[in-house]
PDB file of N, CA and C in Angstrom:
ATOM      1  N   GLY A   1      -5.923 -14.191  15.167  1.00  0.00           N
ATOM      2  CA  GLY A   1      -6.705 -13.057  15.628  1.00  0.00           C
ATOM      3  C   GLY A   1      -6.645 -11.776  14.841  1.00  0.00           C
ATOM      4  N   GLY A   2      -5.286 -11.336  14.387  1.00  0.00           N
ATOM      5  CA  GLY A   2      -5.156 -10.205  13.632  1.00  0.00           C
ATOM      6  C   GLY A   2      -5.789 -10.273  12.265  1.00  0.00           C
ATOM      7  N   ALA A   3      -5.729 -11.328  11.706  1.00  0.00           N
ATOM      8  CA  ALA A   3      -6.409 -11.605  10.257  1.00  0.00           C
ATOM      9  C   ALA A   3      -7.835 -11.277  10.363  1.00  0.00           C
ATOM     10  N   ALA A   4      -8.500 -12.042  11.324  1.00  0.00           N
ATOM     11  CA  ALA A   4     -10.001 -12.024  11.586  1.00  0.00           C
ATOM     12  C   ALA A   4     -10.440 -10.517  11.716  1.00  0.00           C
ATOM     13  N   ALA A   5      -9.757  -9.755  12.651  1.00  0.00           N
ATOM     14  CA  ALA A   5     -10.089  -8.387  13.000  1.00  0.00           C
ATOM     15  C   ALA A   5      -9.873  -7.566  11.787  1.00  0.00           C
ATOM     16  N   LEU A   6      -8.864  -7.517  11.194  1.00  0.00           N
ATOM     17  CA  LEU A   6      -8.620  -6.591  10.266  1.00  0.00           C
ATOM     18  C   LEU A   6      -9.365  -6.958   8.747  1.00  0.00           C
ATOM     19  N   GLY A   7      -9.546  -8.232   8.704  1.00  0.00           N
ATOM     20  CA  GLY A   7     -10.368  -8.626   7.649  1.00  0.00           C
ATOM     21  C   GLY A   7     -11.908  -8.158   7.772  1.00  0.00           C
ATOM     22  N   THR A   8     -12.328  -8.337   8.858  1.00  0.00           N
ATOM     23  CA  THR A   8     -13.657  -7.806   9.184  1.00  0.00           C
ATOM     24  C   THR A   8     -13.960  -6.297   8.864  1.00  0.00           C
ATOM     25  N   SER A   9     -13.065  -5.568   9.750  1.00  0.00           N
ATOM     26  CA  SER A   9     -13.019  -4.228   9.600  1.00  0.00           C
ATOM     27  C   SER A   9     -12.840  -3.568   8.166  1.00  0.00           C
ATOM     28  N   GLY A  10     -11.749  -4.210   7.473  1.00  0.00           N
ATOM     29  CA  GLY A  10     -11.536  -4.034   6.083  1.00  0.00           C
ATOM     30  C   GLY A  10     -12.670  -4.218   5.191  1.00  0.00           C
ATOM     31  N   GLY A  11     -13.275  -5.265   5.367  1.00  0.00           N
ATOM     32  CA  GLY A  11     -14.461  -5.484   4.649  1.00  0.00           C
ATOM     33  C   GLY A  11     -15.693  -4.504   4.794  1.00  0.00           C
ATOM     34  N   ALA A  12     -15.875  -4.301   6.086  1.00  0.00           N
ATOM     35  CA  ALA A  12     -16.964  -3.146   6.303  1.00  0.00           C
ATOM     36  C   ALA A  12     -16.543  -1.741   5.961  1.00  0.00           C
ATOM     37  N   ALA A  13     -15.338  -1.409   6.011  1.00  0.00           N
ATOM     38  CA  ALA A  13     -15.012  -0.157   5.407  1.00  0.00           C
ATOM     39  C   ALA A  13     -15.160  -0.260   3.919  1.00  0.00           C
ATOM     40  N   GLY A  14     -14.596  -1.311   3.356  1.00  0.00           N
ATOM     41  CA  GLY A  14     -14.590  -1.251   1.852  1.00  0.00           C
ATOM     42  C   GLY A  14     -16.163  -1.383   1.391  1.00  0.00           C
ATOM     43  N   LEU A  15     -16.960  -1.965   2.001  1.00  0.00           N
ATOM     44  CA  LEU A  15     -18.412  -1.988   1.680  1.00  0.00           C
ATOM     45  C   LEU A  15     -18.921  -0.602   1.745  1.00  0.00           C
ATOM     46  N   ALA A  16     -18.773   0.215   2.863  1.00  0.00           N
ATOM     47  CA  ALA A  16     -19.198   1.457   3.030  1.00  0.00           C
ATOM     48  C   ALA A  16     -18.776   2.438   1.918  1.00  0.00           C
ATOM     49  N   PHE A  17     -17.451   2.483   1.821  1.00  0.00           N
ATOM     50  CA  PHE A  17     -16.769   3.282   0.881  1.00  0.00           C
ATOM     51  C   PHE A  17     -16.971   2.991  -0.597  1.00  0.00           C
ATOM     52  N   GLY A  18     -16.982   1.718  -0.823  1.00  0.00           N
ATOM     53  CA  GLY A  18     -17.128   1.289  -2.190  1.00  0.00           C
ATOM     54  C   GLY A  18     -18.697   1.554  -2.556  1.00  0.00           C
ATOM     55  N   GLY A  19     -19.703   1.534  -1.678  1.00  0.00           N
ATOM     56  CA  GLY A  19     -21.043   1.871  -1.937  1.00  0.00           C
ATOM     57  C   GLY A  19     -21.229   3.354  -2.192  1.00  0.00           C
ATOM     58  N   LEU A  20     -20.477   4.199  -1.397  1.00  0.00           N
ATOM     59  CA  LEU A  20     -20.530   5.593  -1.628  1.00  0.00           C
ATOM     60  C   LEU A  20     -20.057   5.967  -3.134  1.00  0.00           C
ATOM     61  N   PHE A  21     -18.975   5.289  -3.277  1.00  0.00           N
ATOM     62  CA  PHE A  21     -18.206   5.799  -4.389  1.00  0.00           C
ATOM     63  C   PHE A  21     -18.961   5.084  -5.793  1.00  0.00           C
ATOM     64  N   GLY A  22     -19.616   3.994  -5.768  1.00  0.00           N
ATOM     65  CA  GLY A  22     -20.300   3.431  -6.736  1.00  0.00           C
ATOM     66  C   GLY A  22     -21.712   4.403  -7.072  1.00  0.00           C
ATOM     67  N   ALA A  23     -22.198   4.940  -5.753  1.00  0.00           N
ATOM     68  CA  ALA A  23     -23.359   5.790  -6.063  1.00  0.00           C
ATOM     69  C   ALA A  23     -23.038   7.143  -6.635  1.00  0.00           C
ATOM     70  N   ALA A  24     -21.984   7.563  -6.286  1.00  0.00           N
ATOM     71  CA  ALA A  24     -21.319   8.741  -6.802  1.00  0.00           C
ATOM     72  C   ALA A  24     -21.176   8.505  -8.461  1.00  0.00           C
ATOM     73  N   CYS A  25     -20.587   7.359  -8.865  1.00  0.00           N
ATOM     74  CA  CYS A  25     -20.253   7.144 -10.167  1.00  0.00           C
ATOM     75  C   CYS A  25     -21.589   6.995 -10.912  1.00  0.00           C
ATOM     76  N   GLY A  26     -22.562   6.448 -10.331  1.00  0.00           N
ATOM     77  CA  GLY A  26     -23.885   6.326 -10.885  1.00  0.00           C
ATOM     78  C   GLY A  26     -24.618   7.630 -11.029  1.00  0.00           C
ATOM     79  N   LEU A  27     -24.284   8.637 -10.387  1.00  0.00           N
ATOM     80  CA  LEU A  27     -24.936   9.956 -10.649  1.00  0.00           C
ATOM     81  C   LEU A  27     -24.921  10.339 -12.039  1.00  0.00           C
ATOM     82  N   VAL A  28     -23.683  10.071 -12.642  1.00  0.00           N
ATOM     83  CA  VAL A  28     -23.254  10.645 -14.129  1.00  0.00           C
ATOM     84  C   VAL A  28     -24.355  10.123 -15.067  1.00  0.00           C
ATOM     85  N   PRO A  29     -24.544   8.836 -15.256  1.00  0.00           N
ATOM     86  CA  PRO A  29     -25.401   8.323 -16.355  1.00  0.00           C
ATOM     87  C   PRO A  29     -26.898   8.247 -15.806  1.00  0.00           C
ATOM     88  N   ALA A  30     -27.189   8.865 -14.582  1.00  0.00           N
ATOM     89  CA  ALA A  30     -28.713   9.117 -14.138  1.00  0.00           C
ATOM     90  C   ALA A  30     -29.692   9.455 -14.786  1.00  0.00           C
ATOM     91  N   VAL A  31     -29.219  10.405 -15.781  1.00  0.00           N
ATOM     92  CA  VAL A  31     -30.201  11.198 -16.526  1.00  0.00           C
ATOM     93  C   VAL A  31     -30.668  10.116 -17.602  1.00  0.00           C
ATOM     94  N   PHE A  32     -29.783   9.376 -18.228  1.00  0.00           N
ATOM     95  CA  PHE A  32     -30.114   8.368 -19.158  1.00  0.00           C
ATOM     96  C   PHE A  32     -30.874   7.226 -18.767  1.00  0.00           C
ATOM     97  N   THR A  33     -30.585   6.725 -17.514  1.00  0.00           N
ATOM     98  CA  THR A  33     -31.125   5.540 -16.891  1.00  0.00           C
ATOM     99  C   THR A  33     -32.367   5.888 -15.993  1.00  0.00           C
ATOM    100  N   PHE A  34     -32.891   7.004 -15.998  1.00  0.00           N
ATOM    101  CA  PHE A  34     -34.045   7.406 -15.044  1.00  0.00           C
ATOM    102  C   PHE A  34     -33.679   6.977 -13.568  1.00  0.00           C
ATOM    103  N   GLY A  35     -32.359   7.313 -13.136  1.00  0.00           N
ATOM    104  CA  GLY A  35     -31.894   7.261 -11.855  1.00  0.00           C
ATOM    105  C   GLY A  35     -31.763   5.766 -11.361  1.00  0.00           C
ATOM    106  N   LEU A  36     -31.750   4.699 -12.159  1.00  0.00           N
ATOM    107  CA  LEU A  36     -31.637   3.238 -11.928  1.00  0.00           C
ATOM    108  C   LEU A  36     -30.049   2.863 -11.736  1.00  0.00           C
ATOM    109  N   SER A  37     -29.264   3.784 -12.298  1.00  0.00           N
ATOM    110  CA  SER A  37     -27.713   3.661 -12.258  1.00  0.00           C
ATOM    111  C   SER A  37     -27.374   4.048 -10.798  1.00  0.00           C
ATOM    112  N   ILE A  38     -27.867   4.756 -10.126  1.00  0.00           N
ATOM    113  CA  ILE A  38     -27.377   5.132  -8.655  1.00  0.00           C
ATOM    114  C   ILE A  38     -27.415   3.857  -7.857  1.00  0.00           C
ATOM    115  N   PRO A  39     -28.560   3.210  -7.553  1.00  0.00           N
ATOM    116  CA  PRO A  39     -28.527   2.015  -6.726  1.00  0.00           C
ATOM    117  C   PRO A  39     -27.651   0.805  -7.283  1.00  0.00           C
ATOM    118  N   LEU A  40     -27.635   0.788  -8.551  1.00  0.00           N
ATOM    119  CA  LEU A  40     -26.821  -0.335  -9.093  1.00  0.00           C
ATOM    120  C   LEU A  40     -25.600  -0.065  -9.133  1.00  0.00           C
ATOM    121  N   GLY A  41     -25.024   1.159  -9.203  1.00  0.00           N
ATOM    122  CA  GLY A  41     -23.639   1.560  -8.879  1.00  0.00           C
ATOM    123  C   GLY A  41     -23.266   1.418  -7.448  1.00  0.00           C
ATOM    124  N   ALA A  42     -24.070   1.759  -6.594  1.00  0.00           N
ATOM    125  CA  ALA A  42     -23.831   1.441  -5.193  1.00  0.00           C
ATOM    126  C   ALA A  42     -23.699   0.007  -4.891  1.00  0.00           C
ATOM    127  N   ALA A  43     -24.634  -0.887  -5.399  1.00  0.00           N
ATOM    128  CA  ALA A  43     -24.440  -2.214  -5.145  1.00  0.00           C
ATOM    129  C   ALA A  43     -23.181  -2.764  -5.645  1.00  0.00           C
ATOM    130  N   ILE A  44     -22.882  -2.450  -6.995  1.00  0.00           N
ATOM    131  CA  ILE A  44     -21.585  -2.986  -7.579  1.00  0.00           C
ATOM    132  C   ILE A  44     -20.292  -2.431  -6.787  1.00  0.00           C
ATOM    133  N   GLY A  45     -20.245  -1.201  -6.434  1.00  0.00           N
ATOM    134  CA  GLY A  45     -19.345  -0.539  -5.776  1.00  0.00           C
ATOM    135  C   GLY A  45     -19.087  -1.250  -4.369  1.00  0.00           C
ATOM    136  N   GLY A  46     -20.163  -1.428  -3.650  1.00  0.00           N
ATOM    137  CA  GLY A  46     -20.058  -1.900  -2.355  1.00  0.00           C
ATOM    138  C   GLY A  46     -19.668  -3.470  -2.448  1.00  0.00           C
ATOM    139  N   GLY A  47     -20.083  -4.236  -3.409  1.00  0.00           N
ATOM    140  CA  GLY A  47     -19.609  -5.591  -3.479  1.00  0.00           C
ATOM    141  C   GLY A  47     -18.085  -5.618  -3.774  1.00  0.00           C
ATOM    142  N   VAL A  48     -17.745  -4.668  -4.691  1.00  0.00           N
ATOM    143  CA  VAL A  48     -16.312  -4.868  -4.990  1.00  0.00           C
ATOM    144  C   VAL A  48     -15.338  -4.299  -3.663  1.00  0.00           C
ATOM    145  N   GLY A  49     -15.928  -3.247  -3.058  1.00  0.00           N
ATOM    146  CA  GLY A  49     -15.315  -2.779  -2.097  1.00  0.00           C
ATOM    147  C   GLY A  49     -15.317  -3.783  -1.044  1.00  0.00           C
ATOM    148  N   LEU A  50     -16.324  -4.436  -0.541  1.00  0.00           N
ATOM    149  CA  LEU A  50     -16.279  -5.602   0.387  1.00  0.00           C
ATOM    150  C   LEU A  50     -15.150  -6.617   0.140  1.00  0.00           C
ATOM    151  N   CYS A  51     -15.093  -7.139  -1.097  1.00  0.00           N
ATOM    152  CA  CYS A  51     -14.250  -8.159  -1.393  1.00  0.00           C
ATOM    153  C   CYS A  51     -12.811  -7.603  -1.230  1.00  0.00           C
ATOM    154  N   THR A  52     -12.529  -6.510  -1.919  1.00  0.00           N
ATOM    155  CA  THR A  52     -11.265  -5.862  -1.762  1.00  0.00           C
ATOM    156  C   THR A  52     -10.809  -5.643  -0.461  1.00  0.00           C
ATOM    157  N   GLY A  53     -11.631  -4.973   0.383  1.00  0.00           N
ATOM    158  CA  GLY A  53     -11.388  -4.662   1.771  1.00  0.00           C
ATOM    159  C   GLY A  53     -11.071  -5.727   2.658  1.00  0.00           C
ATOM    160  N   ALA A  54     -11.889  -6.854   2.453  1.00  0.00           N
ATOM    161  CA  ALA A  54     -11.673  -7.974   3.218  1.00  0.00           C
ATOM    162  C   ALA A  54     -10.379  -8.755   2.784  1.00  0.00           C
ATOM    163  N   CYS A  55      -9.995  -8.712   1.625  1.00  0.00           N
ATOM    164  CA  CYS A  55      -8.721  -9.463   1.199  1.00  0.00           C
ATOM    165  C   CYS A  55      -7.521  -8.644   1.670  1.00  0.00           C
ATOM    166  N   VAL A  56      -7.610  -7.341   1.624  1.00  0.00           N
ATOM    167  CA  VAL A  56      -6.482  -6.418   2.000  1.00  0.00           C
ATOM    168  C   VAL A  56      -6.327  -6.544   3.465  1.00  0.00           C
ATOM    169  N   GLY A  57      -7.455  -6.354   4.185  1.00  0.00           N
ATOM    170  CA  GLY A  57      -7.455  -6.542   5.659  1.00  0.00           C
ATOM    171  C   GLY A  57      -6.936  -7.782   6.169  1.00  0.00           C
ATOM    172  N   THR A  58      -7.485  -8.896   5.513  1.00  0.00           N
ATOM    173  CA  THR A  58      -6.935 -10.375   6.073  1.00  0.00           C
ATOM    174  C   THR A  58      -5.569 -10.519   5.725  1.00  0.00           C
ATOM    175  N   THR A  59      -4.983 -10.064   4.630  1.00  0.00           N
ATOM    176  CA  THR A  59      -3.679 -10.286   4.345  1.00  0.00           C
ATOM    177  C   THR A  59      -2.598  -9.381   5.382  1.00  0.00           C
ATOM    178  N   THR A  60      -3.218  -8.085   5.419  1.00  0.00           N
ATOM    179  CA  THR A  60      -2.438  -7.193   6.533  1.00  0.00           C
ATOM    180  C   THR A  60      -2.392  -7.795   7.871  1.00  0.00           C
ATOM    181  N   GLY A  61      -3.655  -8.227   8.330  1.00  0.00           N
ATOM    182  CA  GLY A  61      -3.647  -8.921   9.574  1.00  0.00           C
ATOM    183  C   GLY A  61      -2.869 -10.114   9.875  1.00  0.00           C
ATOM    184  N   PHE A  62      -2.871 -10.947   8.869  1.00  0.00           N
ATOM    185  CA  PHE A  62      -1.939 -12.269   8.813  1.00  0.00           C
ATOM    186  C   PHE A  62      -0.584 -11.854   8.861  1.00  0.00           C
ATOM    187  N   VAL A  63      -0.118 -10.993   7.966  1.00  0.00           N
ATOM    188  CA  VAL A  63       1.275 -10.773   7.861  1.00  0.00           C
ATOM    189  C   VAL A  63       1.822 -10.023   8.972  1.00  0.00           C
ATOM    190  N   GLY A  64       1.074  -9.016   9.462  1.00  0.00           N
ATOM    191  CA  GLY A  64       1.439  -8.340  10.631  1.00  0.00           C
ATOM    192  C   GLY A  64       1.379  -9.241  11.809  1.00  0.00           C
ATOM    193  N   GLY A  65       0.426  -9.960  12.036  1.00  0.00           N
ATOM    194  CA  GLY A  65       0.366 -10.995  13.267  1.00  0.00           C
ATOM    195  C   GLY A  65       1.454 -11.838  13.261  1.00  0.00           C
ATOM    196  N   ALA A  66       1.873 -12.493  12.073  1.00  0.00           N
ATOM    197  CA  ALA A  66       2.841 -13.482  11.995  1.00  0.00           C
ATOM    198  C   ALA A  66       4.144 -12.623  12.233  1.00  0.00           C
ATOM    199  N   ALA A  67       4.602 -11.493  11.707  1.00  0.00           N
ATOM    200  CA  ALA A  67       5.663 -10.792  12.142  1.00  0.00           C
ATOM    201  C   ALA A  67       5.795 -10.448  13.514  1.00  0.00           C
ATOM    202  N   LEU A  68       4.689 -10.014  14.172  1.00  0.00           N
ATOM    203  CA  LEU A  68       4.855  -9.780  15.565  1.00  0.00           C
ATOM    204  C   LEU A  68       5.031 -10.928  16.500  1.00  0.00           C
ATOM    205  N   GLY A  69       4.230 -11.974  16.004  1.00  0.00           N
ATOM    206  CA  GLY A  69       4.374 -13.294  16.713  1.00  0.00           C
ATOM    207  C   GLY A  69       5.927 -13.861  16.590  1.00  0.00           C
ATOM    208  N   TYR A  70       6.569 -13.616  15.556  1.00  0.00           N
ATOM    209  CA  TYR A  70       7.843 -14.152  15.337  1.00  0.00           C
ATOM    210  C   TYR A  70       8.891 -13.216  16.232  1.00  0.00           C
ATOM    211  N   TYR A  71       8.470 -11.996  16.143  1.00  0.00           N
ATOM    212  CA  TYR A  71       9.386 -11.019  16.964  1.00  0.00           C
ATOM    213  C   TYR A  71       9.213 -11.153  18.558  1.00  0.00           C
ATOM    214  N   LEU A  72       8.071 -11.313  18.862  1.00  0.00           N
ATOM    215  CA  LEU A  72       7.834 -11.509  20.340  1.00  0.00           C
ATOM    216  C   LEU A  72       7.638 -12.908  20.863  1.00  0.00           C
ATOM    217  N   GLY A  73       7.857 -13.949  19.917  1.00  0.00           N
ATOM    218  CA  GLY A  73       7.497 -15.261  20.448  1.00  0.00           C
ATOM    219  C   GLY A  73       8.473 -15.886  21.225  1.00  0.00           C
ATOM    220  N   PRO A  74       8.427 -17.019  21.582  1.00  0.00           N
ATOM    221  CA  PRO A  74       9.406 -17.673  22.661  1.00  0.00           C
ATOM    222  C   PRO A  74      10.713 -17.558  22.185  1.00  0.00           C
ATOM    223  N   GLY A  75      11.667 -17.360  22.933  1.00  0.00           N
ATOM    224  CA  GLY A  75      13.207 -17.307  22.784  1.00  0.00           C
ATOM    225  C   GLY A  75      13.490 -16.109  22.114  1.00  0.00           C
ATOM    226  N   ALA A  76      12.650 -14.917  22.022  1.00  0.00           N
ATOM    227  CA  ALA A  76      13.090 -13.731  21.318  1.00  0.00           C
ATOM    228  C   ALA A  76      13.861 -12.845  22.490  1.00  0.00           C
ATOM    229  N   HIS A  77      14.785 -12.321  21.798  1.00  0.00           N
ATOM    230  CA  HIS A  77      15.670 -11.450  22.728  1.00  0.00           C
ATOM    231  C   HIS A  77      16.296 -12.122  23.819  1.00  0.00           C
ATOM    232  N   GLY A  78      16.568 -13.236  23.637  1.00  0.00           N
ATOM    233  CA  GLY A  78      17.352 -13.892  24.796  1.00  0.00           C
ATOM    234  C   GLY A  78      16.637 -14.135  25.932  1.00  0.00           C
ATOM    235  N   SER A  79      15.406 -14.567  25.820  1.00  0.00           N
ATOM    236  CA  SER A  79      14.517 -14.876  27.019  1.00  0.00           C
ATOM    237  C   SER A  79      15.026 -16.157  27.721  1.00  0.00           C
ATOM    238  N   GLU A  80      14.989 -15.937  29.046  1.00  0.00           N
ATOM    239  CA  GLU A  80      15.494 -17.104  29.978  1.00  0.00           C
ATOM    240  C   GLU A  80      14.332 -18.135  30.138  1.00  0.00           C
ATOM    241  N   ALA A  81      13.117 -17.756  30.005  1.00  0.00           N
ATOM    242  CA  ALA A  81      11.965 -18.583  30.324  1.00  0.00           C
ATOM    243  C   ALA A  81      12.076 -19.807  29.251  1.00  0.00           C
ATOM    244  N   SER A  82      12.250 -19.672  27.976  1.00  0.00           N
ATOM    245  CA  SER A  82      12.442 -20.811  27.273  1.00  0.00           C
ATOM    246  C   SER A  82      13.315 -21.680  27.491  1.00  0.00           C
ATOM    247  N   SER A  83      14.756 -21.253  27.880  1.00  0.00           N
ATOM    248  CA  SER A  83      15.766 -22.281  28.200  1.00  0.00           C
ATOM    249  C   SER A  83      15.556 -22.987  29.733  1.00  0.00           C
ATOM    250  N   GLU A  84      14.844 -22.331  30.576  1.00  0.00           N
ATOM    251  CA  GLU A  84      14.348 -23.053  31.726  1.00  0.00           C
ATOM    252  C   GLU A  84      13.366 -23.932  31.527  1.00  0.00           C
ATOM    253  N   VAL A  85      12.500 -23.821  30.683  1.00  0.00           N
ATOM    254  CA  VAL A  85      11.616 -24.918  30.329  1.00  0.00           C
ATOM    255  C   VAL A  85      12.089 -26.096  29.653  1.00  0.00           C
ATOM    256  N   SER A  86      13.032 -25.937  28.800  1.00  0.00           N
ATOM    257  CA  SER A  86      13.556 -26.925  28.038  1.00  0.00           C
ATOM    258  C   SER A  86      14.552 -27.712  28.834  1.00  0.00           C
ATOM    259  N   ASN A  87      15.189 -27.047  29.955  1.00  0.00           N
ATOM    260  CA  ASN A  87      16.102 -27.892  30.773  1.00  0.00           C
ATOM    261  C   ASN A  87      15.469 -28.365  32.067  1.00  0.00           C
ATOM    262  N   ALA A  88      14.139 -28.396  32.020  1.00  0.00           N
ATOM    263  CA  ALA A  88      13.424 -28.868  33.352  1.00  0.00           C
ATOM    264  C   ALA A  88      13.410 -30.517  33.185  1.00  0.00           C
ATOM    265  N   SER A  89      13.510 -31.112  34.263  1.00  0.00           N
ATOM    266  CA  SER A  89      13.518 -32.614  34.231  1.00  0.00           C
ATOM    267  C   SER A  89      12.244 -32.933  34.966  1.00  0.00           C
ATOM    268  N   PRO A  90      11.644 -34.079  34.468  1.00  0.00           N
ATOM    269  CA  PRO A  90      10.312 -34.490  35.130  1.00  0.00           C
ATOM    270  C   PRO A  90      10.637 -35.199  36.451  1.00  0.00           C
ATOM    271  N   GLY A  91       9.966 -34.712  37.552  1.00  0.00           N
ATOM    272  CA  GLY A  91       9.979 -35.314  38.849  1.00  0.00           C
ATOM    273  C   GLY A  91      11.250 -35.122  39.394  1.00  0.00           C
TER     274      GLY A  91
END
């Protein structure tokens, strides 16, 4: 769950900020390219931001979810419920 949630939100944020940064970088050569460098920079920046944000978000969500699951999983902190379930006899 955490990998999907953070991967999606990281990809969306990377797309938005990468597009803005790419468009800003495209402003510098806009005089020489008749303005075509602005949307091209936004497209390249958005694509790179999307991929980077999705990868970083997915990795963070996976590692964070695994650590939280390990910490709060069955048998954590001397939980009595896991020992009762394992000692139960059928019928």
